[in-house]
Coordinates of C-alpha atoms in Angstrom, one line a residue:
Chain A
M16 CA 54.6 27.3 -11.9
L17 CA 52.8 26.5 -15.5
L18 CA 51.1 22.7 -13.9
I19 CA 49.6 24.4 -11.0
D20 CA 48.2 27.6 -13.9
I21 CA 46.7 24.8 -16.0
I22 CA 44.6 22.9 -13.6
S23 CA 43.7 25.9 -12.1
G24 CA 42.9 27.9 -15.9
V25 CA 40.4 23.6 -16.4
F26 CA 39.1 24.5 -12.8
I27 CA 38.4 27.6 -14.3
F28 CA 37.3 27.4 -17.4
I29 CA 34.9 24.7 -16.4
G30 CA 33.1 27.2 -13.5
C31 CA 32.8 29.2 -16.8
L32 CA 30.9 27.4 -19.0
F33 CA 28.9 26.2 -15.5
V34 CA 28.2 30.3 -14.5
F35 CA 27.8 31.3 -18.6
G36 CA 24.9 28.1 -19.2
G37 CA 23.1 29.1 -15.9
A38 CA 23.1 32.9 -17.2
V39 CA 21.7 32.0 -20.5
G40 CA 19.3 29.2 -19.2
L41 CA 17.6 31.1 -16.9
V42 CA 17.0 33.4 -19.8
R43 CA 16.4 31.2 -22.2
M44 CA 13.9 28.5 -20.0
P45 CA 9.8 28.4 -20.7
D46 CA 9.0 28.2 -16.9
F47 CA 9.4 30.2 -13.2
Y48 CA 11.2 26.3 -12.0
T49 CA 13.3 25.9 -14.6
R50 CA 14.4 28.9 -15.0
L51 CA 15.3 28.2 -10.7
H52 CA 16.3 25.3 -11.5
A53 CA 19.3 26.4 -14.3
A54 CA 20.7 29.5 -11.7
S55 CA 20.4 27.8 -8.6
V56 CA 22.5 24.0 -9.6
T57 CA 24.4 26.4 -12.3
D58 CA 25.4 29.0 -9.6
T59 CA 26.5 26.4 -7.0
G60 CA 28.3 24.9 -9.2
G61 CA 30.5 27.3 -11.4
L62 CA 30.7 28.8 -7.8
L63 CA 32.6 25.8 -7.2
F64 CA 35.1 25.2 -9.8
I65 CA 36.2 28.7 -10.4
S66 CA 36.7 29.2 -5.9
I67 CA 39.4 25.7 -6.9
G68 CA 40.7 27.5 -9.4
L69 CA 42.0 30.6 -7.7
I70 CA 42.1 29.3 -4.2
L71 CA 44.8 27.5 -6.3
Q72 CA 46.3 30.6 -7.5
A73 CA 46.3 32.8 -4.7
A74 CA 47.6 29.8 -2.5
F75 CA 50.5 28.9 -4.8
V76 CA 50.9 32.0 -7.7
F77 CA 50.3 35.2 -5.0
D78 CA 51.0 33.0 -2.7
N79 CA 49.0 34.0 -0.7
P80 CA 47.5 32.0 2.0
M81 CA 45.0 34.2 3.5
A82 CA 42.9 34.8 0.7
A83 CA 42.9 31.1 0.0
I84 CA 41.1 30.7 3.2
K85 CA 39.4 34.2 2.5
I86 CA 37.8 31.8 -1.1
A87 CA 37.5 28.9 0.9
L88 CA 35.1 30.9 3.6
T89 CA 33.4 31.7 0.9
I90 CA 32.6 28.4 -0.8
V91 CA 31.2 27.3 2.8
F92 CA 28.6 30.5 3.3
L93 CA 27.9 30.6 -0.3
F94 CA 27.0 26.5 0.1
F95 CA 24.7 27.2 3.2
T96 CA 23.4 30.5 1.6
A97 CA 23.0 29.9 -1.5
P98 CA 20.7 26.3 -1.9
T99 CA 19.2 28.0 1.3
A100 CA 17.9 31.3 -0.2
S101 CA 16.8 28.6 -3.8
H102 CA 14.7 26.8 -1.6
A103 CA 13.1 29.3 0.3
V104 CA 12.5 31.7 -3.8
A105 CA 11.1 28.1 -4.8
K106 CA 8.6 27.8 -1.7
A107 CA 7.5 30.8 -2.2
A108 CA 6.5 31.1 -5.2
L109 CA 4.9 27.6 -4.5
M110 CA 2.5 29.3 -2.1
A111 CA 1.9 32.1 -4.6
N112 CA -0.3 29.2 -6.3
I113 CA 2.5 30.1 -9.6
I114 CA 2.7 26.7 -11.2
P115 CA 4.9 24.6 -13.0
Q116 CA 4.4 23.9 -16.5
C117 CA 4.9 21.9 -19.0
Q118 CA 5.3 20.9 -23.0
N119 CA 2.5 22.3 -24.6
G120 CA 2.2 25.1 -21.3
K121 CA -1.1 22.9 -19.3
S122 CA 0.4 22.9 -15.9
V123 CA 1.7 19.7 -14.9
V124 CA 1.1 19.3 -11.6
D125 CA -3.9 19.8 -9.6
E126 CA -4.3 23.5 -9.1
S127 CA -5.4 21.6 -6.5
L128 CA -2.1 20.5 -4.7
T129 CA -1.0 24.7 -3.7
A130 CA -4.3 24.3 -2.5
L131 CA -3.4 21.5 -0.6
Y132 CA -1.0 22.1 0.5
K133 CA -1.4 25.3 1.8
D134 CA -3.6 24.2 4.7
K135 CA -1.7 22.0 6.4
D136 CA -4.3 20.4 8.4
K137 CA -5.3 17.6 5.4
D138 CA -3.0 14.6 4.6
L139 CA -0.7 15.9 2.5
S140 CA 0.7 12.0 1.3
S141 CA -2.3 11.3 -1.4
V142 CA -1.8 14.9 -2.6
L143 CA 2.5 14.4 -2.8
M144 CA 2.1 11.1 -4.8
P145 CA 2.9 11.9 -8.4
V146 CA -0.4 12.0 -9.9
D147 CA -1.3 8.5 -11.7
P148 CA -1.2 8.7 -15.8
P149 CA -4.0 7.7 -17.3
E150 CA -5.8 11.1 -15.0
I151 CA -2.0 13.0 -16.8
I152 CA -3.7 11.5 -20.0
S153 CA -7.3 12.2 -19.1
N154 CA -6.5 16.0 -19.1
F155 CA -4.0 16.3 -22.2
A156 CA -7.7 14.7 -23.6
N157 CA -9.5 17.1 -22.4
A158 CA -7.3 19.7 -23.8
E159 CA -7.7 19.0 -27.0
A160 CA -11.2 18.4 -27.2
D161 CA -11.1 22.0 -26.2
N162 CA -8.1 23.0 -28.2
K163 CA -10.4 21.3 -31.2
D164 CA -13.6 22.7 -29.7
K165 CA -12.2 26.1 -29.7
S166 CA -11.4 26.3 -33.4
T167 CA -14.0 24.7 -35.1
Chain B
M15 CA 43.4 33.4 -17.4
F16 CA 41.9 36.3 -15.0
L17 CA 40.0 38.5 -18.0
A18 CA 39.2 36.3 -19.8
L19 CA 36.7 34.8 -16.4
V20 CA 36.7 38.0 -15.7
I21 CA 34.7 38.7 -19.2
V22 CA 32.4 35.7 -19.1
I23 CA 30.9 37.2 -15.6
I24 CA 30.7 40.5 -17.0
L25 CA 28.7 38.9 -20.0
S26 CA 26.4 36.3 -17.4
L27 CA 25.6 39.8 -14.9
I28 CA 24.2 40.9 -18.9
L29 CA 21.8 38.8 -19.4
V30 CA 20.9 37.8 -15.4
M31 CA 19.8 41.2 -15.7
I32 CA 17.8 41.3 -19.0
R33 CA 16.2 38.4 -17.4
A34 CA 15.9 41.1 -14.0
L35 CA 14.5 43.7 -16.3
L36 CA 12.0 41.8 -18.0
G37 CA 11.3 38.9 -15.3
P38 CA 7.1 37.8 -16.3
T39 CA 6.8 38.2 -12.0
L40 CA 9.0 39.1 -8.9
Y41 CA 10.1 36.2 -8.3
D42 CA 11.6 35.9 -11.2
R43 CA 13.8 39.8 -10.3
L44 CA 13.8 37.9 -7.3
L45 CA 16.2 35.2 -8.7
A46 CA 17.9 36.7 -11.5
V47 CA 18.8 39.2 -8.5
N48 CA 19.8 36.5 -5.7
S49 CA 21.8 34.9 -9.1
A50 CA 23.3 38.2 -10.1
G51 CA 25.0 38.1 -6.8
T52 CA 26.5 35.3 -6.1
K53 CA 28.3 36.7 -10.2
V54 CA 28.7 39.6 -8.3
V55 CA 31.1 37.9 -5.6
I56 CA 33.4 35.8 -8.0
L57 CA 33.5 38.9 -10.0
I58 CA 34.9 41.0 -7.2
A59 CA 37.7 37.9 -6.3
A60 CA 38.8 37.8 -10.0
Y61 CA 38.9 41.4 -10.0
G62 CA 41.6 40.5 -7.6
F63 CA 43.3 38.6 -8.6
L64 CA 43.5 40.2 -12.3
T65 CA 45.3 43.3 -10.9
G66 CA 47.4 41.5 -9.0
R67 CA 46.5 41.9 -5.4
P68 CA 44.4 39.6 -4.1
D69 CA 43.4 40.6 -0.3
F70 CA 40.3 41.7 -0.9
V71 CA 38.6 38.3 -1.2
D72 CA 36.8 39.9 1.9
I73 CA 34.4 42.1 0.2
A74 CA 33.7 39.2 -2.0
L75 CA 32.9 37.3 1.6
L76 CA 30.7 40.0 2.9
Y77 CA 28.6 39.9 0.2
A78 CA 27.9 36.2 0.1
L79 CA 26.3 37.0 3.2
I80 CA 24.6 40.1 2.9
N81 CA 22.6 38.9 -0.5
Y82 CA 22.0 36.3 1.3
I83 CA 20.3 38.5 3.8
A84 CA 19.0 40.2 1.1
T85 CA 16.9 37.7 -0.3
I86 CA 15.1 36.2 3.1
A87 CA 14.1 39.5 4.0
V88 CA 12.1 39.5 -0.2
L89 CA 11.0 35.9 0.8
K90 CA 9.8 37.2 3.7
F91 CA 8.0 40.2 2.5
F92 CA 6.4 38.5 0.4
E93 CA 5.3 35.5 2.5
Y94 CA 4.0 37.0 6.0
G95 CA 3.6 41.0 3.6
D96 CA 5.9 42.1 7.0
L97 CA 9.5 42.2 8.1
G98 CA 8.1 42.2 11.8
S99 CA 6.6 39.0 13.7
G100 CA 4.0 41.0 15.5
A101 CA 1.8 42.3 13.0
Y102 CA -0.3 39.9 10.4
Q103 CA -1.5 42.9 9.2
E104 CA -3.9 42.8 5.5
D105 CA -2.5 44.1 2.2
D106 CA -2.5 44.0 -1.4
L107 CA 0.0 41.4 -2.5
Chain C
M19 CA 51.0 46.7 -15.4
S20 CA 51.7 48.2 -18.9
V21 CA 49.5 50.4 -21.7
D22 CA 46.4 46.7 -21.8
A23 CA 45.9 47.0 -18.5
I24 CA 45.2 49.7 -18.4
V25 CA 42.5 50.3 -21.3
I26 CA 41.0 46.2 -19.6
E27 CA 40.5 48.5 -16.3
H28 CA 38.8 51.7 -18.1
V29 CA 37.1 49.2 -20.3
I30 CA 35.0 47.2 -16.6
V31 CA 34.6 51.0 -15.1
M32 CA 32.9 51.7 -18.2
V33 CA 30.7 48.6 -18.7
L34 CA 29.3 48.4 -15.6
L35 CA 28.4 52.2 -15.6
T36 CA 27.0 51.9 -18.1
L37 CA 24.8 48.6 -16.8
L38 CA 24.2 51.1 -13.8
I39 CA 22.4 53.0 -16.6
V40 CA 20.2 50.1 -18.0
V41 CA 19.6 49.2 -14.8
A42 CA 17.9 52.6 -13.7
V43 CA 16.1 52.9 -16.2
G44 CA 14.2 49.9 -15.2
I45 CA 14.6 51.2 -12.5
I46 CA 12.3 54.7 -14.2
I47 CA 10.0 53.1 -16.2
L48 CA 8.9 49.8 -14.1
N49 CA 5.5 50.8 -12.0
D50 CA 5.9 48.3 -9.5
L51 CA 7.9 48.9 -6.3
L52 CA 8.9 46.0 -4.7
T53 CA 10.5 46.3 -8.1
A54 CA 12.1 48.4 -7.7
V55 CA 13.2 47.9 -4.0
I56 CA 14.3 44.4 -5.6
L57 CA 15.8 46.3 -8.8
S58 CA 18.5 48.5 -5.7
G59 CA 19.9 45.1 -4.6
L60 CA 20.9 44.7 -8.4
Y61 CA 21.8 48.2 -8.9
S62 CA 24.2 48.0 -4.7
L63 CA 25.6 45.0 -5.5
L64 CA 26.9 46.7 -9.1
S65 CA 28.0 49.9 -7.9
A66 CA 30.4 48.4 -4.7
T67 CA 31.5 46.3 -8.0
V68 CA 32.2 50.1 -9.4
F69 CA 34.7 50.6 -5.8
V70 CA 36.4 47.6 -6.3
A71 CA 37.6 48.2 -9.5
M72 CA 37.7 52.3 -8.7
D73 CA 40.7 50.9 -6.0
A74 CA 38.1 51.8 -3.6
V75 CA 37.4 48.9 -1.6
D76 CA 36.4 50.2 2.1
V77 CA 34.0 52.4 0.1
A78 CA 32.8 49.1 -1.9
L79 CA 32.6 47.0 2.2
T80 CA 30.9 50.0 3.2
E81 CA 29.2 49.8 0.2
A82 CA 28.0 46.4 0.4
A83 CA 26.9 46.5 4.3
V84 CA 24.5 49.3 4.2
G85 CA 23.7 50.5 0.3
A86 CA 22.8 45.9 0.0
G87 CA 21.8 45.2 2.9
I88 CA 20.4 48.0 5.4
S89 CA 18.2 50.5 2.3
T90 CA 16.5 47.1 0.8
I91 CA 15.4 46.1 4.7
I92 CA 14.5 49.7 6.3
L93 CA 12.4 50.1 2.7
L94 CA 10.9 47.2 2.5
G95 CA 10.2 47.5 6.1
T96 CA 8.6 51.2 4.6
L97 CA 6.6 48.7 2.1
S98 CA 5.4 47.6 4.7
F99 CA 3.4 49.6 6.0
T100 CA 2.7 51.0 2.8
K101 CA 0.9 51.0 -0.1
R102 CA 2.9 48.1 -2.0
V103 CA 1.8 49.7 -6.2
Q104 CA 2.6 52.3 -7.2
K105 CA -0.8 54.6 -9.3
P106 CA 0.2 54.2 -12.8
Q107 CA 0.3 57.5 -14.3
E108 CA -1.5 59.2 -17.5
H109 CA 0.7 61.0 -18.9
N110 CA 4.7 61.2 -19.4
N111 CA 6.1 65.2 -17.6
Y112 CA 8.0 67.0 -20.8
A113 CA 8.0 69.7 -18.3
A114 CA 10.9 67.5 -16.2
L115 CA 12.2 65.9 -19.0
I116 CA 13.3 69.2 -19.8
I117 CA 15.3 70.1 -16.9
V118 CA 16.7 66.9 -16.8
V119 CA 18.4 67.6 -20.1
M120 CA 19.0 71.1 -20.0
T121 CA 20.5 69.9 -16.2
G122 CA 22.2 67.5 -17.5
G123 CA 23.9 68.9 -20.8
A124 CA 25.0 71.9 -19.0
L125 CA 26.7 69.3 -16.7
I126 CA 28.5 67.3 -19.6
Y127 CA 29.4 71.0 -20.9
G128 CA 31.6 71.0 -17.3
T129 CA 33.0 68.2 -17.7
L130 CA 34.8 68.9 -20.6
D131 CA 37.8 70.7 -18.5
L132 CA 38.5 67.9 -15.9
P133 CA 41.0 65.8 -15.8
S134 CA 40.7 62.8 -17.5
Y135 CA 39.9 59.3 -15.8
G136 CA 43.0 58.2 -13.8
D137 CA 45.2 60.9 -14.1
P138 CA 47.4 60.4 -11.8
N139 CA 49.2 64.2 -12.5
S140 CA 45.4 66.1 -12.3
P141 CA 45.3 68.7 -9.4
A142 CA 42.9 66.1 -6.6
N143 CA 46.4 63.3 -6.9
S144 CA 49.1 65.7 -6.8
H145 CA 48.7 67.9 -4.4
P146 CA 51.4 67.6 -2.1
Q147 CA 49.6 68.5 1.3
L148 CA 46.4 66.3 0.3
A149 CA 47.0 63.2 -1.3
Q150 CA 50.8 62.6 -1.3
H151 CA 51.4 63.5 2.1
Y152 CA 48.6 60.8 3.6
L153 CA 50.9 59.1 1.0
T154 CA 54.2 59.3 2.0
E155 CA 53.7 60.5 5.3
S156 CA 50.9 58.9 7.5
Q157 CA 53.4 55.5 7.0
K158 CA 55.9 57.5 10.2
E159 CA 53.0 59.8 11.4
I160 CA 49.9 56.7 12.6
D161 CA 51.7 54.0 11.5
I162 CA 48.8 51.8 9.9
P163 CA 48.7 50.4 6.4
N164 CA 44.8 51.2 5.2
V165 CA 46.3 54.8 4.7
V166 CA 41.8 55.6 4.3
T167 CA 41.5 54.4 7.9
S168 CA 43.4 57.0 8.9
V169 CA 43.0 59.8 6.9
L170 CA 39.7 58.8 8.2
A171 CA 40.1 58.6 11.9
S172 CA 42.5 60.7 12.7
Y173 CA 43.4 63.6 9.6
R174 CA 39.9 63.8 9.2
G175 CA 38.3 62.6 12.7
Y176 CA 36.2 65.5 13.4
D177 CA 34.8 64.9 10.1
T178 CA 33.7 61.5 11.0
L179 CA 32.5 63.2 14.4
G180 CA 29.9 65.1 12.7
E181 CA 29.3 62.3 10.9
T182 CA 28.1 60.9 13.6
A183 CA 26.4 63.1 15.1
V184 CA 23.8 63.7 11.8
V185 CA 23.6 59.6 12.3
F186 CA 22.9 60.3 15.9
T187 CA 20.0 62.9 15.3
A188 CA 19.3 60.7 11.9
A189 CA 18.5 58.4 14.8
I190 CA 15.9 60.6 17.4
G191 CA 14.2 61.8 14.1
V192 CA 13.1 58.2 13.2
L193 CA 12.7 57.0 16.5
S194 CA 10.4 60.5 17.3
L195 CA 8.2 59.9 13.8
L196 CA 7.6 56.2 14.3
G197 CA 7.7 55.9 18.0
L198 CA 7.6 52.6 19.4
R199 CA 4.8 51.7 19.8
R200 CA 3.0 49.0 18.6
R201 CA 0.9 49.0 15.5
R202 CA -2.6 47.0 17.2
R203 CA -3.9 44.1 14.5
K204 CA -7.4 44.9 13.8
E205 CA -9.4 41.4 13.4
D206 CA -9.9 41.8 10.0
P207 CA -11.8 39.0 8.2
L208 CA -9.9 39.1 5.5
L209 CA -6.8 37.3 6.4
T210 CA -5.7 34.9 5.1
D211 CA -5.9 31.4 6.3
K212 CA -2.2 30.9 7.1
Q213 CA -2.2 34.4 8.6
Q214 CA -5.0 33.9 10.4
R215 CA -3.5 30.2 12.4
K216 CA 0.1 32.1 12.0
Q217 CA -2.1 34.5 15.0
Q218 CA -3.8 31.5 16.8
N219 CA -0.5 30.2 16.9
E220 CA 1.3 33.3 18.2
D221 CA -1.9 33.4 21.3
N222 CA -1.1 30.0 21.8
Chain D
M27 CA 42.6 55.8 -26.5
V28 CA 40.4 57.8 -28.0
E29 CA 39.6 61.3 -27.1
W30 CA 35.9 61.4 -26.1
L31 CA 36.5 57.5 -24.1
A32 CA 38.7 59.2 -21.9
F33 CA 34.9 61.4 -20.6
Y34 CA 33.0 58.2 -21.1
N35 CA 32.5 58.0 -17.3
D36 CA 31.3 61.0 -16.8
W37 CA 28.7 61.0 -18.8
A38 CA 27.8 57.7 -17.1
V39 CA 28.1 59.2 -13.8
I40 CA 26.2 61.5 -15.3
V41 CA 23.3 60.4 -16.6
I42 CA 22.8 58.6 -14.0
M43 CA 22.5 61.3 -12.1
M44 CA 20.7 62.8 -14.2
A45 CA 17.7 59.1 -14.4
G46 CA 18.3 59.7 -10.6
F47 CA 16.6 63.0 -10.5
Y48 CA 14.5 62.3 -12.5
I49 CA 12.4 60.0 -11.0
M50 CA 13.0 62.7 -8.5
I51 CA 11.0 65.3 -10.2
A52 CA 8.6 62.6 -12.6
R53 CA 6.7 60.5 -9.9
Y54 CA 4.5 61.3 -8.0
N55 CA 5.4 58.4 -5.9
L56 CA 7.5 58.7 -2.9
V57 CA 9.4 55.7 -1.9
K58 CA 10.4 56.5 -5.8
K59 CA 11.5 59.4 -4.6
I60 CA 13.9 58.1 -1.9
I61 CA 15.0 55.5 -4.9
G62 CA 15.8 58.0 -7.1
L63 CA 17.7 59.9 -4.1
S64 CA 19.7 56.7 -3.2
I65 CA 20.1 56.5 -6.9
F66 CA 20.7 60.0 -7.6
Q67 CA 23.4 60.0 -4.5
T68 CA 26.0 57.1 -5.7
G69 CA 26.1 59.6 -8.9
I70 CA 28.5 62.1 -6.8
F71 CA 29.7 59.3 -4.9
Y72 CA 31.5 57.3 -8.4
F73 CA 32.1 61.4 -9.8
Y74 CA 34.3 61.6 -6.6
V75 CA 36.4 58.7 -6.0
G76 CA 36.6 58.3 -10.1
L77 CA 38.5 61.5 -9.6
G78 CA 41.2 59.9 -6.8
K79 CA 41.9 56.6 -9.6
V80 CA 45.3 56.5 -10.6
D81 CA 46.1 54.6 -13.8
N82 CA 48.4 51.6 -13.1
G83 CA 47.6 52.3 -9.1
T84 CA 46.4 50.2 -6.4
A85 CA 43.5 50.5 -3.4
P86 CA 45.8 52.5 -0.9
I87 CA 46.7 50.4 1.8
F88 CA 50.2 50.0 1.9
L89 CA 52.2 46.8 0.2
E90 CA 54.6 44.7 2.3
P91 CA 58.0 45.6 0.9
K92 CA 58.7 42.2 -0.8
V93 CA 55.5 41.6 -2.3
I94 CA 56.8 45.4 -3.7
D95 CA 60.3 43.5 -5.2
E96 CA 58.4 40.7 -6.9
S97 CA 55.6 43.1 -8.7
A98 CA 58.3 45.2 -9.6
A99 CA 59.9 42.3 -11.5
N100 CA 57.2 40.3 -12.3
V101 CA 56.2 43.7 -14.3
A102 CA 57.1 42.8 -17.4
S103 CA 58.1 46.5 -20.1
G104 CA 61.0 46.8 -17.3
I105 CA 60.2 49.7 -15.3
A106 CA 62.0 48.5 -12.7
E107 CA 63.3 50.8 -10.0
Q108 CA 59.8 52.4 -10.3
T109 CA 58.0 53.3 -7.0
I110 CA 54.0 51.7 -6.8
L111 CA 51.5 54.2 -7.2
Y112 CA 48.3 54.1 -5.0
S113 CA 45.2 55.8 -5.4
N114 CA 43.4 59.6 -3.9
P115 CA 42.7 58.5 -0.4
L116 CA 40.2 62.1 0.1
P117 CA 37.5 61.4 -1.8
H118 CA 37.5 57.3 -0.2
V119 CA 37.1 58.7 3.2
L120 CA 34.7 61.5 2.4
I121 CA 32.5 59.0 -0.2
L122 CA 32.5 57.2 3.4
T123 CA 31.0 60.1 5.2
A124 CA 27.9 60.2 2.6
I125 CA 27.0 57.2 1.8
V126 CA 26.8 56.6 5.8
V127 CA 24.8 59.6 6.0
G128 CA 23.0 59.0 3.2
V129 CA 21.4 56.0 5.0
A130 CA 20.9 57.9 7.7
T131 CA 19.3 60.4 5.0
M132 CA 17.1 57.8 3.9
A133 CA 15.5 56.6 6.7
L134 CA 14.6 59.5 8.1
G135 CA 12.3 60.0 4.3
L136 CA 11.0 56.6 5.0
A137 CA 10.1 57.3 8.4
L138 CA 8.9 60.3 7.4
I139 CA 7.0 58.6 4.9
V140 CA 5.0 56.3 6.9
R141 CA 3.8 59.0 9.4
I142 CA 2.3 60.7 5.7
Y143 CA 0.3 57.3 4.9
E144 CA -0.7 57.0 8.0
K145 CA -2.2 61.2 7.9
Y146 CA -3.5 61.3 4.2
G147 CA -3.7 57.0 3.4
S148 CA -1.7 57.5 0.5
I149 CA 1.5 58.4 -0.8
E150 CA 1.1 59.4 -4.2
E151 CA 2.1 63.1 -4.0
D152 CA -1.0 64.6 -6.9
D153 CA -3.4 62.3 -3.7
I154 CA -1.7 64.1 -0.8
Q155 CA -2.0 67.5 -2.8
A156 CA -5.5 67.1 -3.8
I157 CA -6.8 65.5 -0.1
D158 CA -4.2 68.8 0.8
S159 CA -7.0 71.0 -1.7
Q160 CA -10.2 70.3 -0.2
F161 CA -8.7 70.4 3.2
I162 CA -8.0 73.7 2.7
C163 CA -10.9 74.6 0.4
Q164 CA -13.2 72.8 3.6
L165 CA -11.7 75.5 5.8
D166 CA -12.5 78.5 3.4
D167 CA -16.1 77.7 3.4
K168 CA -16.1 77.3 6.9
K169 CA -14.9 80.7 7.3

């Protein structure tokens, strides 16, 4: 009994770390997509670990196998639904022209990407490739030049 | 152990609620509510263990499904401005 | 369970109710209707947790199915037929605030005579012909382990019949108001490309 | 527990109810009013269900006798022969009915709002009243 308590306690502790870290990330992250990343990944992981701990407790300590089966079903359903919901949120946000940002607040992706993504007739293979590094550098150079112009 | 679990989940629920209330865009709020749904599922399951009767996990099971349905309904509304498939009307989305 | 367990349960209920107050205030302040609908979904999620913490698991099940599922969906359906943005209000309504504060003060004065939360000897919990009868006799009389089900379906079956009548009347009312008619699709030049493509796909 | 904390739940419930009440009478948007109505309702639900809660009690679903013995053995404070306590099932039944009726009411109100929007083109109360008064003025002019 003690062994089971220790094992499930370790699982629940790991899950608590995941869940709490995800919640902190949801508040602290600067951008929608980073928040999405923080929330969805840690929710799924935290749920998995906590549920494993609860299953161990239900099956061995509480002697209630039905509850263990129900928690296992919860894991199965949430592993289908939670990533789907996260994907749907991300897709809807991309459709609504919310653009991923990088450190200095400048857009990583060209705004034309989202416009092209909506237009399904065009060939997306060229767009979905990452933008050429020289182009990004030139974008940043332009942005810095703009900033200097504004400051002067 | 279960008490610590419940406390951690309530704390993270508070954090998630801060994002749901402050979130600059609607998608932030929706993401926060979706995440809160997952946390509520864990909270209900853990509360059953805390009070010594883990029979009530089926509420958590139901919640896991209902939360998904609500999120998808909201997203469908975002994307098409409508819940049905027949009328595509212009609105001020 | 010891005294500590009671304190823990009380504190959990208190914290959850406080969170509910915060969400309700958020619904008051924020102007976007879609935000209000999303927050009311969050409200239903929290409220089912409160019901679980108050030992009302059947109520929590119903609230989960009805509050979080059906209410959100019918509110969204209404928003899809009407406007999404609430008109911003210029003035705060101080008369309404005064009325609300006075009503709340009167109600709080009324609570001072109530039995405290979780009192097993309160009149509602110790009445020999209601709660105690259901708890002690229903296993013999009806033989269902869930007391709520036996009270709902047998002791108070006419209540449930009346509830069904009310729901039926409401369904008739909704159908006669909205009808089964289809909304006519307008050929609007302002439709976005995606919606136009969807429309074409449906026509083909 | 501290004396005044015994009433904290009731007061929180009253604050929730008053928040819903404030939305209903101070916000002009009709959909917002319906949301406020549902908040007011849930405040009443918490009040009823909270009245039925019994300390040390569990949900009113009968346990197997074996579990009763185990939980009695688990009680560390040494109350060996204590019968198990259940919460009051009657408020739960009433609230079950009330939730379903509340959703029916809400659906009816939302259907009315859709009809109002089709007629008036607005779901703001002051707009609707302005249109109404304009209409009445036109009738008076015709007379």
